[in-house]
mmCIF file of C-alpha atoms and ligand atoms in Angstrom:
data_model
loop_
_atom_site.group_PDB
_atom_site.id
_atom_site.type_symbol
_atom_site.label_atom_id
_atom_site.label_comp_id
_atom_site.label_asym_id
_atom_site.label_seq_id
_atom_site.Cartn_x
_atom_site.Cartn_y
_atom_site.Cartn_z
ATOM 1 C CA MET A 11 96.435 46.236 18.129
ATOM 2 C CA LYS A 12 96.282 50.021 18.283
ATOM 3 C CA THR A 13 93.592 51.694 20.333
ATOM 4 C CA VAL A 14 91.728 54.812 19.295
ATOM 5 C CA SER A 15 89.820 56.793 21.931
ATOM 6 C CA ILE A 16 86.792 58.839 20.958
ATOM 7 C CA VAL A 17 85.894 61.713 23.277
ATOM 8 C CA VAL A 18 82.328 63.018 23.153
ATOM 9 C CA PRO A 19 81.299 66.019 25.309
ATOM 10 C CA CYS A 20 77.571 65.971 26.115
ATOM 11 C CA PHE A 21 75.426 68.682 27.605
ATOM 12 C CA ASN A 22 71.672 68.003 27.637
ATOM 13 C CA GLU A 23 71.862 65.757 24.608
ATOM 14 C CA SER A 24 69.231 63.178 25.562
ATOM 15 C CA GLU A 25 67.408 63.738 22.260
ATOM 16 C CA VAL A 26 70.381 62.722 20.156
ATOM 17 C CA ILE A 27 72.386 60.469 22.417
ATOM 18 C CA ASP A 28 70.791 57.162 21.364
ATOM 19 C CA THR A 29 71.448 57.829 17.715
ATOM 20 C CA THR A 30 74.961 59.059 18.437
ATOM 21 C CA VAL A 31 75.841 55.938 20.403
ATOM 22 C CA ALA A 32 74.392 53.694 17.684
ATOM 23 C CA GLU A 33 76.220 55.603 14.966
ATOM 24 C CA LEU A 34 79.560 55.588 16.798
ATOM 25 C CA LEU A 35 79.267 51.886 17.571
ATOM 26 C CA SER A 36 78.483 51.023 13.978
ATOM 27 C CA VAL A 37 81.344 53.160 12.645
ATOM 28 C CA THR A 38 83.854 51.693 15.098
ATOM 29 C CA ARG A 39 82.735 48.155 14.273
ATOM 30 C CA SER A 40 83.201 48.815 10.578
ATOM 31 C CA ILE A 41 86.854 49.831 11.055
ATOM 32 C CA GLU A 42 88.947 46.705 11.330
ATOM 33 C CA ASN A 43 92.244 46.186 13.128
ATOM 34 C CA TYR A 44 91.701 48.870 15.746
ATOM 35 C CA GLN A 45 90.297 48.813 19.219
ATOM 36 C CA PHE A 46 88.053 51.670 20.234
ATOM 37 C CA GLU A 47 87.214 53.226 23.546
ATOM 38 C CA ILE A 48 84.380 55.735 23.542
ATOM 39 C CA ILE A 49 84.488 58.263 26.385
ATOM 40 C CA PHE A 50 81.353 60.290 27.000
ATOM 41 C CA VAL A 51 81.805 63.323 29.196
ATOM 42 C CA ASN A 52 78.533 64.401 30.735
ATOM 43 C CA ASP A 53 78.978 68.110 31.345
ATOM 44 C CA GLY A 54 76.392 68.531 34.125
ATOM 45 C CA SER A 55 73.350 67.763 31.983
ATOM 46 C CA SER A 56 70.014 68.435 33.618
ATOM 47 C CA ASP A 57 68.042 66.027 31.433
ATOM 48 C CA ASN A 58 68.433 62.255 31.388
ATOM 49 C CA THR A 59 71.631 62.197 29.310
ATOM 50 C CA GLU A 60 73.526 60.799 32.276
ATOM 51 C CA THR A 61 71.093 57.938 32.960
ATOM 52 C CA LYS A 62 71.161 56.959 29.305
ATOM 53 C CA LEU A 63 74.949 57.084 29.157
ATOM 54 C CA LEU A 64 75.296 55.046 32.342
ATOM 55 C CA SER A 65 73.138 52.292 30.949
ATOM 56 C CA TYR A 66 75.162 52.272 27.715
ATOM 57 C CA SER A 67 78.398 52.035 29.654
ATOM 58 C CA GLN A 68 77.037 48.993 31.497
ATOM 59 C CA GLN A 69 75.888 47.443 28.267
ATOM 60 C CA TYR A 70 79.098 47.963 26.266
ATOM 61 C CA ASP A 71 82.584 47.350 27.569
ATOM 62 C CA ASN A 72 84.232 49.964 25.421
ATOM 63 C CA ILE A 73 81.938 52.822 26.468
ATOM 64 C CA ARG A 74 83.121 54.865 29.425
ATOM 65 C CA ILE A 75 81.463 57.817 31.058
ATOM 66 C CA ILE A 76 82.717 60.716 33.153
ATOM 67 C CA SER A 77 80.178 62.978 34.825
ATOM 68 C CA PHE A 78 80.831 66.536 35.964
ATOM 69 C CA SER A 79 79.324 67.905 39.155
ATOM 70 C CA ARG A 80 77.842 70.824 37.184
ATOM 71 C CA ASN A 81 78.081 72.396 33.763
ATOM 72 C CA PHE A 82 81.699 73.440 33.281
ATOM 73 C CA GLY A 83 81.640 74.028 29.542
ATOM 74 C CA HIS A 84 82.558 72.312 26.311
ATOM 75 C CA GLN A 85 86.324 72.894 26.426
ATOM 76 C CA GLN A 86 86.540 71.616 29.996
ATOM 77 C CA ALA A 87 84.546 68.517 29.039
ATOM 78 C CA VAL A 88 86.886 67.808 26.146
ATOM 79 C CA SER A 89 89.905 68.337 28.435
ATOM 80 C CA ALA A 90 88.549 65.813 30.941
ATOM 81 C CA GLY A 91 88.037 63.257 28.191
ATOM 82 C CA LEU A 92 91.610 63.775 26.977
ATOM 83 C CA ASP A 93 92.917 63.415 30.536
ATOM 84 C CA VAL A 94 91.481 59.933 30.953
ATOM 85 C CA SER A 95 91.905 58.712 27.376
ATOM 86 C CA SER A 96 94.349 55.883 26.841
ATOM 87 C CA GLY A 97 94.320 55.411 23.052
ATOM 88 C CA ASP A 98 97.274 55.706 20.679
ATOM 89 C CA ALA A 99 95.173 58.369 19.007
ATOM 90 C CA VAL A 100 92.222 60.367 20.280
ATOM 91 C CA VAL A 101 89.288 61.657 18.244
ATOM 92 C CA LEU A 102 87.221 64.608 19.480
ATOM 93 C CA ILE A 103 83.680 64.685 18.187
ATOM 94 C CA ASP A 104 80.474 66.546 19.137
ATOM 95 C CA ALA A 105 77.497 64.593 20.413
ATOM 96 C CA ASP A 106 75.022 66.150 17.995
ATOM 97 C CA LEU A 107 76.201 64.317 14.839
ATOM 98 C CA GLN A 108 77.094 67.585 13.137
ATOM 99 C CA ASP A 109 80.481 66.042 12.575
ATOM 100 C CA PRO A 110 80.023 62.801 10.624
ATOM 101 C CA PRO A 111 81.479 59.832 12.584
ATOM 102 C CA LYS A 112 82.169 58.102 9.243
ATOM 103 C CA LEU A 113 85.055 60.505 8.744
ATOM 104 C CA ILE A 114 86.920 58.833 11.617
ATOM 105 C CA ALA A 115 87.994 56.088 9.211
ATOM 106 C CA ASP A 116 89.570 58.653 6.850
ATOM 107 C CA MET A 117 91.257 60.367 9.783
ATOM 108 C CA ILE A 118 92.821 57.085 10.876
ATOM 109 C CA VAL A 119 94.165 56.525 7.351
ATOM 110 C CA LYS A 120 95.846 59.952 7.405
ATOM 111 C CA TRP A 121 97.171 59.273 10.901
ATOM 112 C CA GLU A 122 98.766 56.055 9.671
ATOM 113 C CA ASP A 123 100.296 58.076 6.826
ATOM 114 C CA GLY A 124 102.281 59.918 9.497
ATOM 115 C CA PHE A 125 100.120 62.929 10.335
ATOM 116 C CA ASP A 126 99.864 63.678 14.047
ATOM 117 C CA VAL A 127 96.785 65.864 13.846
ATOM 118 C CA VAL A 128 93.995 65.423 11.313
ATOM 119 C CA TYR A 129 91.339 68.075 11.720
ATOM 120 C CA GLY A 130 88.021 68.443 9.963
ATOM 121 C CA THR A 131 87.532 71.692 8.085
ATOM 122 C CA ARG A 132 83.968 72.612 7.257
ATOM 123 C CA SER A 133 83.484 73.366 3.603
ATOM 124 C CA THR A 134 79.790 74.050 4.097
ATOM 125 C CA ARG A 135 77.578 74.318 7.122
ATOM 126 C CA GLN A 136 73.920 73.444 6.955
ATOM 127 C CA GLY A 137 71.151 74.395 9.303
ATOM 128 C CA GLU A 138 72.919 77.319 10.967
ATOM 129 C CA SER A 139 71.543 80.827 11.110
ATOM 130 C CA LYS A 140 73.047 83.485 8.829
ATOM 131 C CA PHE A 141 74.188 85.294 11.937
ATOM 132 C CA LYS A 142 76.075 82.267 13.261
ATOM 133 C CA LEU A 143 77.737 81.701 9.897
ATOM 134 C CA ALA A 144 78.757 85.336 9.518
ATOM 135 C CA SER A 145 79.971 85.666 13.100
ATOM 136 C CA ALA A 146 81.934 82.403 12.887
ATOM 137 C CA LYS A 147 83.572 83.517 9.653
ATOM 138 C CA CYS A 148 84.451 86.890 11.104
ATOM 139 C CA PHE A 149 85.711 85.300 14.332
ATOM 140 C CA TYR A 150 88.049 82.765 12.711
ATOM 141 C CA ARG A 151 89.587 85.439 10.502
ATOM 142 C CA THR A 152 90.107 87.937 13.322
ATOM 143 C CA LEU A 153 91.536 85.213 15.517
ATOM 144 C CA ASN A 154 93.945 84.172 12.831
ATOM 145 C CA TYR A 155 95.043 87.735 12.247
ATOM 146 C CA LEU A 156 95.674 88.351 15.945
ATOM 147 C CA SER A 157 97.107 84.998 16.950
ATOM 148 C CA GLU A 158 100.817 84.335 17.025
ATOM 149 C CA VAL A 159 100.335 80.831 15.616
ATOM 150 C CA PRO A 160 98.172 80.276 12.552
ATOM 151 C CA ILE A 161 94.904 78.639 13.623
ATOM 152 C CA PRO A 162 93.142 76.881 10.717
ATOM 153 C CA LEU A 163 90.047 78.660 9.433
ATOM 154 C CA ASP A 164 86.547 77.154 9.753
ATOM 155 C CA THR A 165 87.763 74.326 11.941
ATOM 156 C CA GLY A 166 86.151 73.201 15.153
ATOM 157 C CA ASP A 167 87.325 70.633 17.637
ATOM 158 C CA PHE A 168 86.464 67.666 15.401
ATOM 159 C CA ARG A 169 89.879 66.072 14.916
ATOM 160 C CA LEU A 170 92.144 63.103 15.490
ATOM 161 C CA MET A 171 95.322 63.588 17.492
ATOM 162 C CA ASP A 172 98.253 61.278 17.993
ATOM 163 C CA ARG A 173 99.152 60.262 21.566
ATOM 164 C CA GLN A 174 102.231 62.507 21.647
ATOM 165 C CA VAL A 175 100.092 65.558 20.820
ATOM 166 C CA VAL A 176 97.486 64.557 23.415
ATOM 167 C CA ASP A 177 100.176 64.138 26.073
ATOM 168 C CA HIS A 178 101.472 67.644 25.415
ATOM 169 C CA LEU A 179 97.952 69.044 25.434
ATOM 170 C CA VAL A 180 97.166 67.364 28.748
ATOM 171 C CA ALA A 181 100.436 68.678 30.199
ATOM 172 C CA MET A 182 99.648 72.297 29.313
ATOM 173 C CA PRO A 183 98.720 73.902 32.623
ATOM 174 C CA GLU A 184 96.679 76.872 31.414
ATOM 175 C CA LYS A 185 93.195 77.271 32.788
ATOM 176 C CA SER A 186 91.364 79.076 29.998
ATOM 177 C CA ARG A 187 91.477 76.349 27.446
ATOM 178 C CA PHE A 188 90.919 76.992 23.774
ATOM 179 C CA ILE A 189 91.723 73.547 22.504
ATOM 180 C CA ARG A 190 91.830 74.111 18.745
ATOM 181 C CA GLY A 191 94.318 76.940 19.265
ATOM 182 C CA MET A 192 96.417 74.935 21.718
ATOM 183 C CA VAL A 193 96.666 72.084 19.221
ATOM 184 C CA SER A 194 97.884 74.508 16.551
ATOM 185 C CA TRP A 195 100.392 75.897 18.999
ATOM 186 C CA ILE A 196 101.710 72.396 19.784
ATOM 187 C CA GLY A 197 102.593 71.852 16.147
ATOM 188 C CA PHE A 198 103.715 68.510 14.624
ATOM 189 C CA ASN A 199 102.457 67.353 11.246
ATOM 190 C CA GLN A 200 98.947 68.605 10.862
ATOM 191 C CA THR A 201 96.569 68.154 7.974
ATOM 192 C CA SER A 202 92.909 68.703 7.264
ATOM 193 C CA ILE A 203 90.005 66.800 5.789
ATOM 194 C CA HIS A 204 87.178 68.810 4.257
ATOM 195 C CA TYR A 205 83.629 67.869 5.079
ATOM 196 C CA GLU A 206 80.101 69.161 4.930
ATOM 197 C CA ARG A 207 78.882 70.087 8.352
ATOM 198 C CA SER A 208 75.277 69.013 8.581
ATOM 199 C CA ALA A 209 72.563 70.468 10.751
ATOM 200 C CA ARG A 210 72.196 69.350 14.332
ATOM 201 C CA PHE A 211 70.486 65.942 14.376
ATOM 202 C CA ALA A 212 68.105 67.010 17.155
ATOM 203 C CA GLY A 213 67.968 69.371 20.087
ATOM 204 C CA GLU A 214 69.223 72.926 20.208
ATOM 205 C CA SER A 215 72.651 74.477 20.060
ATOM 206 C CA LYS A 216 74.220 74.598 23.515
ATOM 207 C CA TYR A 217 76.124 77.695 22.493
ATOM 208 C CA PRO A 218 73.799 80.654 22.918
ATOM 209 C CA LEU A 219 75.137 84.069 21.930
ATOM 210 C CA VAL A 220 76.636 84.915 25.319
ATOM 211 C CA LYS A 221 78.502 81.601 25.595
ATOM 212 C CA MET A 222 79.707 81.960 22.011
ATOM 213 C CA LEU A 223 81.012 85.461 22.717
ATOM 214 C CA LYS A 224 82.794 84.264 25.841
ATOM 215 C CA PHE A 225 84.338 81.431 23.868
ATOM 216 C CA GLY A 226 85.441 83.836 21.151
ATOM 217 C CA ILE A 227 86.972 86.259 23.640
ATOM 218 C CA ASP A 228 88.711 83.347 25.382
ATOM 219 C CA GLY A 229 90.185 82.277 22.072
ATOM 220 C CA ILE A 230 91.481 85.711 21.172
ATOM 221 C CA LEU A 231 92.826 86.588 24.618
ATOM 222 C CA SER A 232 94.495 83.197 25.102
ATOM 223 C CA PHE A 233 96.303 83.374 21.800
ATOM 224 C CA SER A 234 97.143 86.992 21.399
ATOM 225 C CA VAL A 235 98.461 89.833 23.474
ATOM 226 C CA LYS A 236 97.943 92.220 20.582
ATOM 227 C CA PRO A 237 94.824 93.823 22.136
ATOM 228 C CA LEU A 238 96.999 94.778 25.135
ATOM 229 C CA LYS A 239 99.457 96.466 22.850
ATOM 230 C CA LEU A 240 96.846 98.291 20.824
ATOM 231 C CA SER A 241 97.041 101.460 22.930
ATOM 232 C CA ILE A 242 100.654 102.081 21.976
ATOM 233 C CA MET A 243 99.645 102.279 18.322
ATOM 234 C CA MET A 244 96.708 104.550 19.120
ATOM 235 C CA GLY A 245 98.989 106.667 21.298
ATOM 236 C CA PHE A 246 101.482 107.205 18.512
ATOM 237 C CA ALA A 247 98.656 108.016 16.124
ATOM 238 C CA CYS A 248 97.281 110.625 18.541
ATOM 239 C CA SER A 249 100.669 112.204 19.141
ATOM 240 C CA GLY A 250 101.279 112.244 15.398
ATOM 241 C CA ILE A 251 98.008 114.051 14.829
ATOM 242 C CA ALA A 252 98.952 116.533 17.562
ATOM 243 C CA LEU A 253 102.233 117.225 15.814
ATOM 244 C CA LEU A 254 100.548 117.800 12.457
ATOM 245 C CA MET A 255 98.042 120.117 14.086
ATOM 246 C CA LEU A 256 100.856 122.030 15.698
ATOM 247 C CA LEU A 257 102.653 122.479 12.395
ATOM 248 C CA TYR A 258 99.435 123.493 10.705
ATOM 249 C CA SER A 259 98.598 126.081 13.333
ATOM 250 C CA VAL A 260 102.075 127.550 13.276
ATOM 251 C CA TYR A 261 101.646 127.858 9.529
ATOM 252 C CA VAL A 262 98.216 129.477 9.879
ATOM 253 C CA ARG A 263 99.503 131.875 12.545
ATOM 254 C CA LEU A 264 102.532 133.039 10.603
ATOM 255 C CA MET A 265 101.422 132.851 6.995
ATOM 256 C CA THR A 266 97.781 133.847 7.042
ATOM 257 C CA GLU A 267 95.626 136.334 8.772
ATOM 258 C CA HIS A 268 92.789 134.019 9.809
ATOM 259 C CA TRP A 269 93.726 132.548 13.125
ATOM 260 C CA GLU A 270 91.730 132.027 16.258
ATOM 261 C CA SER A 271 93.482 132.678 19.559
ATOM 262 C CA GLY A 272 93.423 129.934 22.223
ATOM 263 C CA TRP A 273 91.913 127.226 20.009
ATOM 264 C CA THR A 274 95.186 125.708 18.874
ATOM 265 C CA SER A 275 96.912 125.381 22.191
ATOM 266 C CA ILE A 276 93.909 123.601 23.725
ATOM 267 C CA LEU A 277 93.381 121.142 20.901
ATOM 268 C CA VAL A 278 97.039 120.349 20.423
ATOM 269 C CA SER A 279 97.555 119.737 24.120
ATOM 270 C CA ILE A 280 94.440 117.534 24.352
ATOM 271 C CA PHE A 281 95.707 115.365 21.521
ATOM 272 C CA PHE A 282 99.235 115.384 22.821
ATOM 273 C CA MET A 283 98.223 114.380 26.356
ATOM 274 C CA GLY A 284 95.840 111.760 24.985
ATOM 275 C CA GLY A 285 98.726 110.324 23.015
ATOM 276 C CA VAL A 286 101.054 110.307 25.996
ATOM 277 C CA GLN A 287 98.447 108.541 28.124
ATOM 278 C CA LEU A 288 97.735 105.908 25.518
ATOM 279 C CA ILE A 289 101.431 105.232 25.037
ATOM 280 C CA SER A 290 101.838 104.815 28.791
ATOM 281 C CA ILE A 291 98.924 102.382 28.900
ATOM 282 C CA GLY A 292 100.523 100.538 26.004
ATOM 283 C CA ILE A 293 103.791 100.232 27.903
ATOM 284 C CA LEU A 294 101.868 98.829 30.869
ATOM 285 C CA GLY A 295 100.238 96.486 28.356
ATOM 286 C CA GLU A 296 103.650 95.254 27.228
ATOM 287 C CA TYR A 297 104.582 94.350 30.791
ATOM 288 C CA ILE A 298 101.215 92.779 31.520
ATOM 289 C CA ALA A 299 101.540 90.765 28.321
ATOM 290 C CA ARG A 300 104.818 89.391 29.614
ATOM 291 C CA ILE A 301 103.364 88.581 33.030
ATOM 292 C CA TYR A 302 100.455 86.919 31.266
ATOM 293 C CA ASN A 303 102.684 84.809 29.055
ATOM 294 C CA GLU A 304 104.826 83.786 32.011
ATOM 295 C CA SER A 305 101.781 82.869 34.068
ATOM 296 C CA LYS A 306 100.460 80.650 31.271
ATOM 297 C CA ASP A 307 103.493 78.535 32.018
ATOM 298 C CA ARG A 308 103.605 76.890 28.617
ATOM 299 C CA PRO A 309 106.741 74.952 27.768
ATOM 300 C CA LEU A 310 109.340 76.891 25.775
ATOM 301 C CA TYR A 311 109.371 74.365 22.964
ATOM 302 C CA ILE A 312 108.196 70.885 22.110
ATOM 303 C CA ILE A 313 110.463 68.195 20.742
ATOM 304 C CA LYS A 314 109.034 65.864 18.171
ATOM 305 C CA LYS A 315 109.419 62.116 18.082
ATOM 306 C CA ASN A 316 109.328 60.766 14.583
ATOM 307 C CA ARG A 317 106.815 57.979 14.898
ATOM 308 C CA VAL A 318 107.681 56.240 11.657
ATOM 309 C CA LEU A 319 111.457 56.414 12.181
ATOM 310 C CA ASP A 320 111.218 55.479 15.850
ATOM 311 C CA ALA A 321 109.105 52.446 15.034
ATOM 312 C CA ALA A 322 111.788 51.348 12.533
ATOM 313 C CA LYS A 323 114.490 51.799 15.164
ATOM 314 C CA VAL A 324 112.605 49.723 17.712
ATOM 315 C CA ASP A 325 112.177 46.975 15.129
ATOM 316 C CA GLU A 326 115.907 46.981 14.390
ATOM 317 C CA THR A 327 116.827 46.480 18.026
ATOM 318 C CA ILE A 328 114.369 43.640 18.384
ATOM 319 C CA GLU A 329 115.856 41.779 15.434
HETATM 320 N N1 UDP B 407 78.680 70.998 25.113
HETATM 321 C C1 UDP B 407 79.175 70.719 26.383
HETATM 322 N N2 UDP B 407 79.075 71.674 27.358
HETATM 323 C C2 UDP B 407 78.515 72.898 27.115
HETATM 324 C C3 UDP B 407 78.048 73.188 25.797
HETATM 325 C C4 UDP B 407 78.156 72.213 24.820
HETATM 326 O O1 UDP B 407 79.682 69.633 26.633
HETATM 327 O O2 UDP B 407 78.445 73.710 28.026
HETATM 328 C C5 UDP B 407 78.795 69.971 24.060
HETATM 329 C C6 UDP B 407 77.505 69.645 23.350
HETATM 330 O O3 UDP B 407 76.808 68.636 24.016
HETATM 331 C C7 UDP B 407 77.978 69.198 21.984
HETATM 332 C C8 UDP B 407 79.238 70.026 21.775
HETATM 333 O O4 UDP B 407 79.644 70.467 23.069
HETATM 334 O O5 UDP B 407 78.356 67.835 21.977
HETATM 335 C C9 UDP B 407 79.016 71.206 20.841
HETATM 336 O O6 UDP B 407 77.924 71.965 21.271
HETATM 337 P P1 UDP B 407 76.804 72.500 20.271
HETATM 338 O O7 UDP B 407 76.501 71.479 19.234
HETATM 339 O O8 UDP B 407 75.653 72.950 21.091
HETATM 340 O O9 UDP B 407 77.525 73.740 19.639
HETATM 341 P P2 UDP B 407 77.378 74.276 18.130
HETATM 342 O O10 UDP B 407 77.577 73.101 17.231
HETATM 343 O O11 UDP B 407 76.021 74.852 18.031
HETATM 344 O O12 UDP B 407 78.475 75.295 18.012
HETATM 345 MG MG1 MG B 408 76.663 71.376 17.342
#
């Protein structure tokens, strides 16, 4: 029987945790022919989330809990859960029931169809402030524009991943982890399921503005070196403007009688020097981008095992 692991990061979720556990247990019981292991990662909660989780893990064999020594953050919590997971597929889901656990059944169906990653894309989001909606929309589009791999729009970490994807993810050594981007980078057959994202069941968002900004910046900087290269573009623009100004002032000086002495040389040289400096910073950026990419130490490529074909091959040899 195949095992599916469910990883749930929890930070101060004592208000929702009982319902979440009940909901996850009922969903996993309703899906036949699979074994489930539910891994709760307590990310340094200061309320009684940990006590509650511990008692659940004693009560139910398939509930496991990992506890951090302090609050390390959502992405770190998810990473820890992936590290210890043993399932043939792993589902990532938030503790606040914003992602409907019922969808896990549909994800498993798609997984069995041969998809290695099935991610949930939010078609609507309820109970979020206008600001959060607008900033999320803006963020996902900017990220996609800057990133070297396309990262699906309006998609969080709610997803199912096949073991081979999880193994590659766990093996990626980088420290600033932006999981949804890393999964896109890994590749394989990916597909999405659309769903309505409901409001938080209880409690407050654990992503205040500052944390959200940090997360956004992490995402952009981990998946793009374009910001580093921006100064080259600005430098060329500045130098171009300087050149146009030079031509214009030569024209004014020779062809007309209204010219101001001194003005031109100062302005042209300011623009020209500005351009030269920006280009130099851009060149530095190019080198730093390379150092940065090297230091991320990602593998050069990933080879795919065809699960369906490989299973057939194994069967043949057994016969
Ligand atoms: N979370 C976490 N560590 C943190 C912040 C959040 O483990 O430092 C968990 C949180 O318990 C929840 C999930 O990450 O299960 C998503 O957080 P939240 O619902 O607060 O984010 P939002 O949905 O508002 O973006
Ligand atoms: Mg939430």
